[in-house]
Short mmCIF file of C-alpha atoms in Angstrom, two decimals:
data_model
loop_
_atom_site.label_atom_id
_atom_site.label_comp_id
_atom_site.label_asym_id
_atom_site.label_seq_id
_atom_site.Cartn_x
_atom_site.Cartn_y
_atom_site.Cartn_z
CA UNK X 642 34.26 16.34 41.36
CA UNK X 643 31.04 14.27 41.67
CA UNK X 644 29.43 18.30 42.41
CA UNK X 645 31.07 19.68 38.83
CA UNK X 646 28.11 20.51 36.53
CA UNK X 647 28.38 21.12 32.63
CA UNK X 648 25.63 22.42 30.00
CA UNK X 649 25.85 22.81 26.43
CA UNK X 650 23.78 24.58 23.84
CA UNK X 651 21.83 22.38 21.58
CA UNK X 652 19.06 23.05 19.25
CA UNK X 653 18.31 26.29 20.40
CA UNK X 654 18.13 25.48 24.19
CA UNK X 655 20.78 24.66 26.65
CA UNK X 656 20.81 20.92 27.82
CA UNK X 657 22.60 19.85 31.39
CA UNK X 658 24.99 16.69 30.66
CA UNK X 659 27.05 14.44 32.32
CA UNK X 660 30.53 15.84 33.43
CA UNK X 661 32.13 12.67 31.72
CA UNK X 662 29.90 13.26 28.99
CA UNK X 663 31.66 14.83 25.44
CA UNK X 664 30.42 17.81 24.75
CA UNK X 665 32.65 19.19 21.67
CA UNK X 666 33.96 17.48 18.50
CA UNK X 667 37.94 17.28 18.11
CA UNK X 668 37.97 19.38 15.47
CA UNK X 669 36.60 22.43 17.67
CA UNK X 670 38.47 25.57 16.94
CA UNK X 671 38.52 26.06 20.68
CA UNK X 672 40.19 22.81 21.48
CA UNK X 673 42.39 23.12 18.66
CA UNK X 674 43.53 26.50 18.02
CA UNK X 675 42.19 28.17 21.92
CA UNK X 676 40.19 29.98 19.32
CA UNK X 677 37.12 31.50 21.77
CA UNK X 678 36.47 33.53 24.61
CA UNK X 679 35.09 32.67 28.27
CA UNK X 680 34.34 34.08 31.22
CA UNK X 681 34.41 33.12 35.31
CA UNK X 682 31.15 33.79 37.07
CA UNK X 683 30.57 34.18 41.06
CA UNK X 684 27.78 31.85 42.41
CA UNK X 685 27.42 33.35 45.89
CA UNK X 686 24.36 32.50 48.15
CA UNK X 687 22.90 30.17 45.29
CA UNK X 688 22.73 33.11 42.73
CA UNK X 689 25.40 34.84 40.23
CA UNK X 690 25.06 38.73 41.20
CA UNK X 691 27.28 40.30 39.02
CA UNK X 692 26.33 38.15 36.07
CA UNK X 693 25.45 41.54 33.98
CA UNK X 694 29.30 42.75 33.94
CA UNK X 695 30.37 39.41 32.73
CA UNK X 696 27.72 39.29 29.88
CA UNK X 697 28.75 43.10 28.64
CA UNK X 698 32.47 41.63 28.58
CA UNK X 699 31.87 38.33 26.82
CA UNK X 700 30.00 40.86 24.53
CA UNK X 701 32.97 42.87 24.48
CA UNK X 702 35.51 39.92 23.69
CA UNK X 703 33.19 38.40 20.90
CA UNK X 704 32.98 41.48 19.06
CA UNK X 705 37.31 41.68 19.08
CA UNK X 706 37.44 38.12 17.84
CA UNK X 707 35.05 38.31 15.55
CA UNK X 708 32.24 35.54 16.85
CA UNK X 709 29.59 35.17 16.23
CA UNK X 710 27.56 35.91 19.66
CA UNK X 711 23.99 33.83 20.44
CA UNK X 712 22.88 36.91 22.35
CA UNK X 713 22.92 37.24 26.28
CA UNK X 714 19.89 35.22 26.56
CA UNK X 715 20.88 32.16 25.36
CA UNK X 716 23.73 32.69 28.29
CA UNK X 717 21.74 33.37 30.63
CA UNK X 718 19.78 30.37 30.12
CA UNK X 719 23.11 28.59 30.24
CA UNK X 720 24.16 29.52 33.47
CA UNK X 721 20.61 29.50 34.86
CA UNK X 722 20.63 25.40 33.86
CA UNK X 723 24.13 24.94 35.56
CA UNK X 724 23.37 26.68 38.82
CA UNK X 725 19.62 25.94 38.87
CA UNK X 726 19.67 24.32 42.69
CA UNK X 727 23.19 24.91 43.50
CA UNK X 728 23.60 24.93 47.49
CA UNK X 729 23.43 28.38 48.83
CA UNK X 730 26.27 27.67 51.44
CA UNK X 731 28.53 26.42 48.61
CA UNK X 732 30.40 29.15 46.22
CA UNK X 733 31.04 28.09 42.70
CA UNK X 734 32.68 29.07 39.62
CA UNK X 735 30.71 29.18 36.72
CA UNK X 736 32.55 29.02 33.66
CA UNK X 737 30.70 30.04 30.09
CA UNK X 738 32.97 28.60 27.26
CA UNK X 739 32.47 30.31 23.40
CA UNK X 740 34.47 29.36 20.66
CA UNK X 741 34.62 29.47 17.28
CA UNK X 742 33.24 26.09 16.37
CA UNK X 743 34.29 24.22 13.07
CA UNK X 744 34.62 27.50 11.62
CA UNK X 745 33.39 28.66 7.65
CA UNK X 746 29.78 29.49 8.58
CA UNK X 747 29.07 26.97 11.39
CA UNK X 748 27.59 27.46 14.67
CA UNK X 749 29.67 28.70 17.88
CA UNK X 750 30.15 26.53 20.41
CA UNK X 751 28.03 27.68 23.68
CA UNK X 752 29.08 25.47 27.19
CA UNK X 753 28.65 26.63 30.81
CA UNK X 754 30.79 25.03 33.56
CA UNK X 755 29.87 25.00 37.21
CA UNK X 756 32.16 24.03 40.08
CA UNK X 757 32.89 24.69 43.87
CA UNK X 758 35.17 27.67 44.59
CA UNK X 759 38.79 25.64 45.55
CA UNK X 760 39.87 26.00 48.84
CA UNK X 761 43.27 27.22 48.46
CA UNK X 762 41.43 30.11 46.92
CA UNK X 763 39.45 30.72 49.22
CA UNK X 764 42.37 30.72 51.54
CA UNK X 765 44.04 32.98 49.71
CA UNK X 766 41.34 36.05 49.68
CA UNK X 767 42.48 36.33 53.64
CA UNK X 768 45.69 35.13 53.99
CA UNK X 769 47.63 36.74 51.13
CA UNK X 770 49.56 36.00 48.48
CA UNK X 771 53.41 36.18 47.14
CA UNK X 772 53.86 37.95 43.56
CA UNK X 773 56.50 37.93 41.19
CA UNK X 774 56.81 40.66 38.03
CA UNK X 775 57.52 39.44 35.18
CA UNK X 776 57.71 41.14 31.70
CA UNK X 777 55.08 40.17 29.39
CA UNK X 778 57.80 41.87 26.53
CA UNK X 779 55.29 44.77 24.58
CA UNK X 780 55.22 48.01 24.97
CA UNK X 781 52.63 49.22 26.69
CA UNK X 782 51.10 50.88 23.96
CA UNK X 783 51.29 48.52 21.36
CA UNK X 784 48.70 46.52 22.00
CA UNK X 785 46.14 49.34 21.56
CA UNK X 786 47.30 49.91 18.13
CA UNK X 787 47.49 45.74 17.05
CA UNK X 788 43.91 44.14 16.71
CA UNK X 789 45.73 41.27 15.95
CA UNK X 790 47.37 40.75 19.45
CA UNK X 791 43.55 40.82 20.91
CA UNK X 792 44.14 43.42 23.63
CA UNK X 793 41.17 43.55 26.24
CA UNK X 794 39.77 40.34 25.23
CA UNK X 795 39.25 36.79 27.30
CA UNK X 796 40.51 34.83 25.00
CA UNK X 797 40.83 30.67 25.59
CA UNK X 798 44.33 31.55 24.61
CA UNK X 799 45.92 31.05 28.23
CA UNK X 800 48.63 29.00 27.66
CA UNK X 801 51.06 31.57 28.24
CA UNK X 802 49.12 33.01 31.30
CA UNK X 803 49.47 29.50 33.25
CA UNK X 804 53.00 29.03 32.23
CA UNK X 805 53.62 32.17 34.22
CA UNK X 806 51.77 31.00 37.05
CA UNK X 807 53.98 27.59 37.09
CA UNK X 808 57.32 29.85 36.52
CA UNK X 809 55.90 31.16 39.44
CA UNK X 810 55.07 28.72 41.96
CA UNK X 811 58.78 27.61 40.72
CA UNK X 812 60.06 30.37 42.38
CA UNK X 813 58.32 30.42 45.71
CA UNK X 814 55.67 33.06 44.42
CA UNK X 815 51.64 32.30 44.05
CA UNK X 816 51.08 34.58 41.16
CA UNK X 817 52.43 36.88 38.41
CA UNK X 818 51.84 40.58 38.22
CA UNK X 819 52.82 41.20 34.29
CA UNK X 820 54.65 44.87 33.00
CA UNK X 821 55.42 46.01 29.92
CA UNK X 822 58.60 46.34 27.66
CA UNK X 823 59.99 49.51 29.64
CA UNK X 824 58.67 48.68 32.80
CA UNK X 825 54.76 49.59 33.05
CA UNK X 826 52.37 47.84 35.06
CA UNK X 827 49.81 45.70 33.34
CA UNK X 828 47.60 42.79 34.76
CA UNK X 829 47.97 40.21 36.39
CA UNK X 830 47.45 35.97 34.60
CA UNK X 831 43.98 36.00 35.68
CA UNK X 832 43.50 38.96 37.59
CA UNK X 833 43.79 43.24 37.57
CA UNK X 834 46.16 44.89 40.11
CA UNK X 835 45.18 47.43 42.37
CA UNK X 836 46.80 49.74 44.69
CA UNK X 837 46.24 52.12 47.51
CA UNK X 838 48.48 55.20 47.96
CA UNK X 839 48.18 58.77 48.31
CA UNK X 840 44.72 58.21 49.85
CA UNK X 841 43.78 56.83 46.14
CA UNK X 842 43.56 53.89 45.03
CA UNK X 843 44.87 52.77 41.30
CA UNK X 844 44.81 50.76 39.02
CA UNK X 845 46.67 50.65 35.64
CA UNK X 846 44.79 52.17 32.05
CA UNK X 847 43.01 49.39 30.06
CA UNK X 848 44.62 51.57 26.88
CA UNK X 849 47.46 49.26 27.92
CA UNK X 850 45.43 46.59 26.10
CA UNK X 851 44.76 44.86 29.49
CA UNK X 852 41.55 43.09 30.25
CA UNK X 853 39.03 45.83 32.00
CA UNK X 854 38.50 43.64 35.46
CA UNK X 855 34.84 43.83 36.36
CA UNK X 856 35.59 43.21 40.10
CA UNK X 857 38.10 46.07 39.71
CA UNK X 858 35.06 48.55 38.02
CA UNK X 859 32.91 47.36 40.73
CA UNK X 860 35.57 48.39 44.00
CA UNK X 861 35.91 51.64 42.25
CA UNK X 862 32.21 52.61 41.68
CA UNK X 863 31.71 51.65 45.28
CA UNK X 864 34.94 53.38 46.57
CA UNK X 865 33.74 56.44 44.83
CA UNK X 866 30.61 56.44 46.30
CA UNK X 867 32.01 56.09 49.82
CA UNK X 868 34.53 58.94 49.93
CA UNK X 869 37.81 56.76 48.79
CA UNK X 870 39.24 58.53 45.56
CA UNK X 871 40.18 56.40 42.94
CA UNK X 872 42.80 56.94 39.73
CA UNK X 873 43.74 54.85 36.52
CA UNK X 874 47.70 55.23 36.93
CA UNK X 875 50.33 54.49 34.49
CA UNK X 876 52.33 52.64 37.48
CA UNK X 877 55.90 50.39 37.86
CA UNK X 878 56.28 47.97 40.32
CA UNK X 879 58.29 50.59 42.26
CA UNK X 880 55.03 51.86 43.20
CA UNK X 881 53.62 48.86 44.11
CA UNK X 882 56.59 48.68 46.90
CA UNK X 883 56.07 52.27 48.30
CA UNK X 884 52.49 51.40 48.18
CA UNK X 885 50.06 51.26 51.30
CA UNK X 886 48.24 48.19 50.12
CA UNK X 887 48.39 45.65 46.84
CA UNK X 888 45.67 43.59 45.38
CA UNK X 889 45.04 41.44 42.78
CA UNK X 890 41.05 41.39 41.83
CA UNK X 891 39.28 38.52 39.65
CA UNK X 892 35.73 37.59 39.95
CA UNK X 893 35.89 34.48 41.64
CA UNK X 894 39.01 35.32 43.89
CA UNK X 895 37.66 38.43 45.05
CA UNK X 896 40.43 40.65 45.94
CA UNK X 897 43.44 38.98 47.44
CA UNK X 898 45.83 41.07 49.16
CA UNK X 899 49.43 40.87 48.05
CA UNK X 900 51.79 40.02 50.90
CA UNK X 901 54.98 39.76 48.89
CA UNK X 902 56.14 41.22 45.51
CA UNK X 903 59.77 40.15 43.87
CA UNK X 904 60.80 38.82 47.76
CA UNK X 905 59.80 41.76 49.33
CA UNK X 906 57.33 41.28 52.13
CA UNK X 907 54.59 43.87 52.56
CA UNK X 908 51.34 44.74 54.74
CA UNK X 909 47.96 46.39 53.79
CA UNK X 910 47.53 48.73 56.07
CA UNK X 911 44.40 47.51 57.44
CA UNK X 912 42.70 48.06 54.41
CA UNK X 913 42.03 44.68 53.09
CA UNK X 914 38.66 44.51 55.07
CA UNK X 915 37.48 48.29 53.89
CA UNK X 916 38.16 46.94 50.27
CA UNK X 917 36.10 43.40 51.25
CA UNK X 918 33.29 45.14 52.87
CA UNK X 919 32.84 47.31 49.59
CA UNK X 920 32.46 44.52 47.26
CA UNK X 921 30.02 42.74 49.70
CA UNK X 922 27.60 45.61 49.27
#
């Protein structure tokens, strides 16, 4: 990935390095114990528009872990040095990195990772994708009343989001929409699950202790705004077979329609580009 760009906060300012360049000590609480939170930026047209949302929810997540933050500014300036120059015609993922660094007083550790979009997801924001449900095996409100399980945080901690998205791919599927202990729908691995029916569309409460999706806040605001109703629903994935339309939203994938769920194919009906043309506003 001779186009892969990486900075890391040092001394007070952020410094571009090498990508084969080390950038974090072994003993990092991130590496070690996926101690840290992150977020997945947009670079669209050589700039990061909806950079704001991502800095209120790395906010968000630092306060849950209990991180110390190096304010938005010092972000900023991170992703600024990554995508300082980036080709307009090229989108990118920009990836800001904060973990817990050795711990007992020390610093955090600050990196921002920049990247071209890959082109099987960019084929996948128009041609579809196959879902599986799986249970992630809570209730759905537990995690609202656990700290300790990290609810509505973007943790590092992914390692059992991934494995889903390998069990999978091991089934035919492309991705994983997760429900609770009795049967509730949650979130998807890396993404939040939407739904059109009823002339609404839904998506499920973040009381659940699911991530709040800021493509998802973004559809709705704009939805609004144009005369489409919109409802937080307590949903099963019954609903998401009798529904008109399924998507799964994340930053960087945009919102990808769902074409199959447990086996079952399923269309949009023709509202895929409605849903696309709101976000590009």
């Amino acid at each position: 990935m001779s186009t892969s760009r990486v900075a890391v906060w040092r001394n007070g300012a952020a410094s571009v390095v090498g990508p084969d360049e080390p950038v974090v000590t072994a003993f990092d609480l991130g590496l070690g114990r996926g101690d840290g939170v992150f977020e997945s930026v947009l670079v669209a047209g050589g700039t990061t528009p909806h950079l704001d949302a991502h800095l209120d929810r790395l906010r968000r997540s630092t306060g849950i872990m209990g991180l110390t933050h190096p304010g938005d500014d010092a972000v900023r300036a991170m992703v600024a040095a990554v995508t300082t120059g980036w080709p307009e015609g090229t989108e990118g993922a920009c990836r800001v990195f904060l973990t817990r660094g050795l711990g007992d007083g020390t610093p955090p550790t600050l990196l921002a990772l920049l990247a071209p979009v890959p082109a099987e997801t960019l084929r996948q924001r128009t041609a579809g994708i196959a879902v599986v449900a799986l249970s992630l095996g809570v209730p759905a409100d537990f995690r609202a009343t656990a700290p300790w399980l990290l609810g509505g945080a973007k943790t590092l901690s992914y390692a059992v989001n991934m494995a889903a998205q390998r069990h999978a791919h091991a089934v035919g599927a492309d991705d994983v929409v997760f429900t609770s202990l009795e049967g509730r729908l949650l979130e998807g691995p890396t993404s939040t699950v939407v739904w059109a029916a009823g002339g609404r569309l839904h998506t499920p409460p973040v009381e659940t202790g699911i991530l709040p999706g800021t493509t998802q806040a973004r559809l709705f605001a704009r939805a609004e705004a144009d005369g489409w109703p919109t409802a937080v629903t307590d949903g099963t994935v019954e609903d998401l077979h009798r529904a008109e339309a399924v998507w799964l939203l994340s930053g960087i994938r945009g919102a990808t329609p769902v074409t199959r769920v447990d086996g079952v194919d399923r269309g949009d009906a023709g509202l895929s580009p409605r849903v696309r043309q709101l976000l590009a506003r």
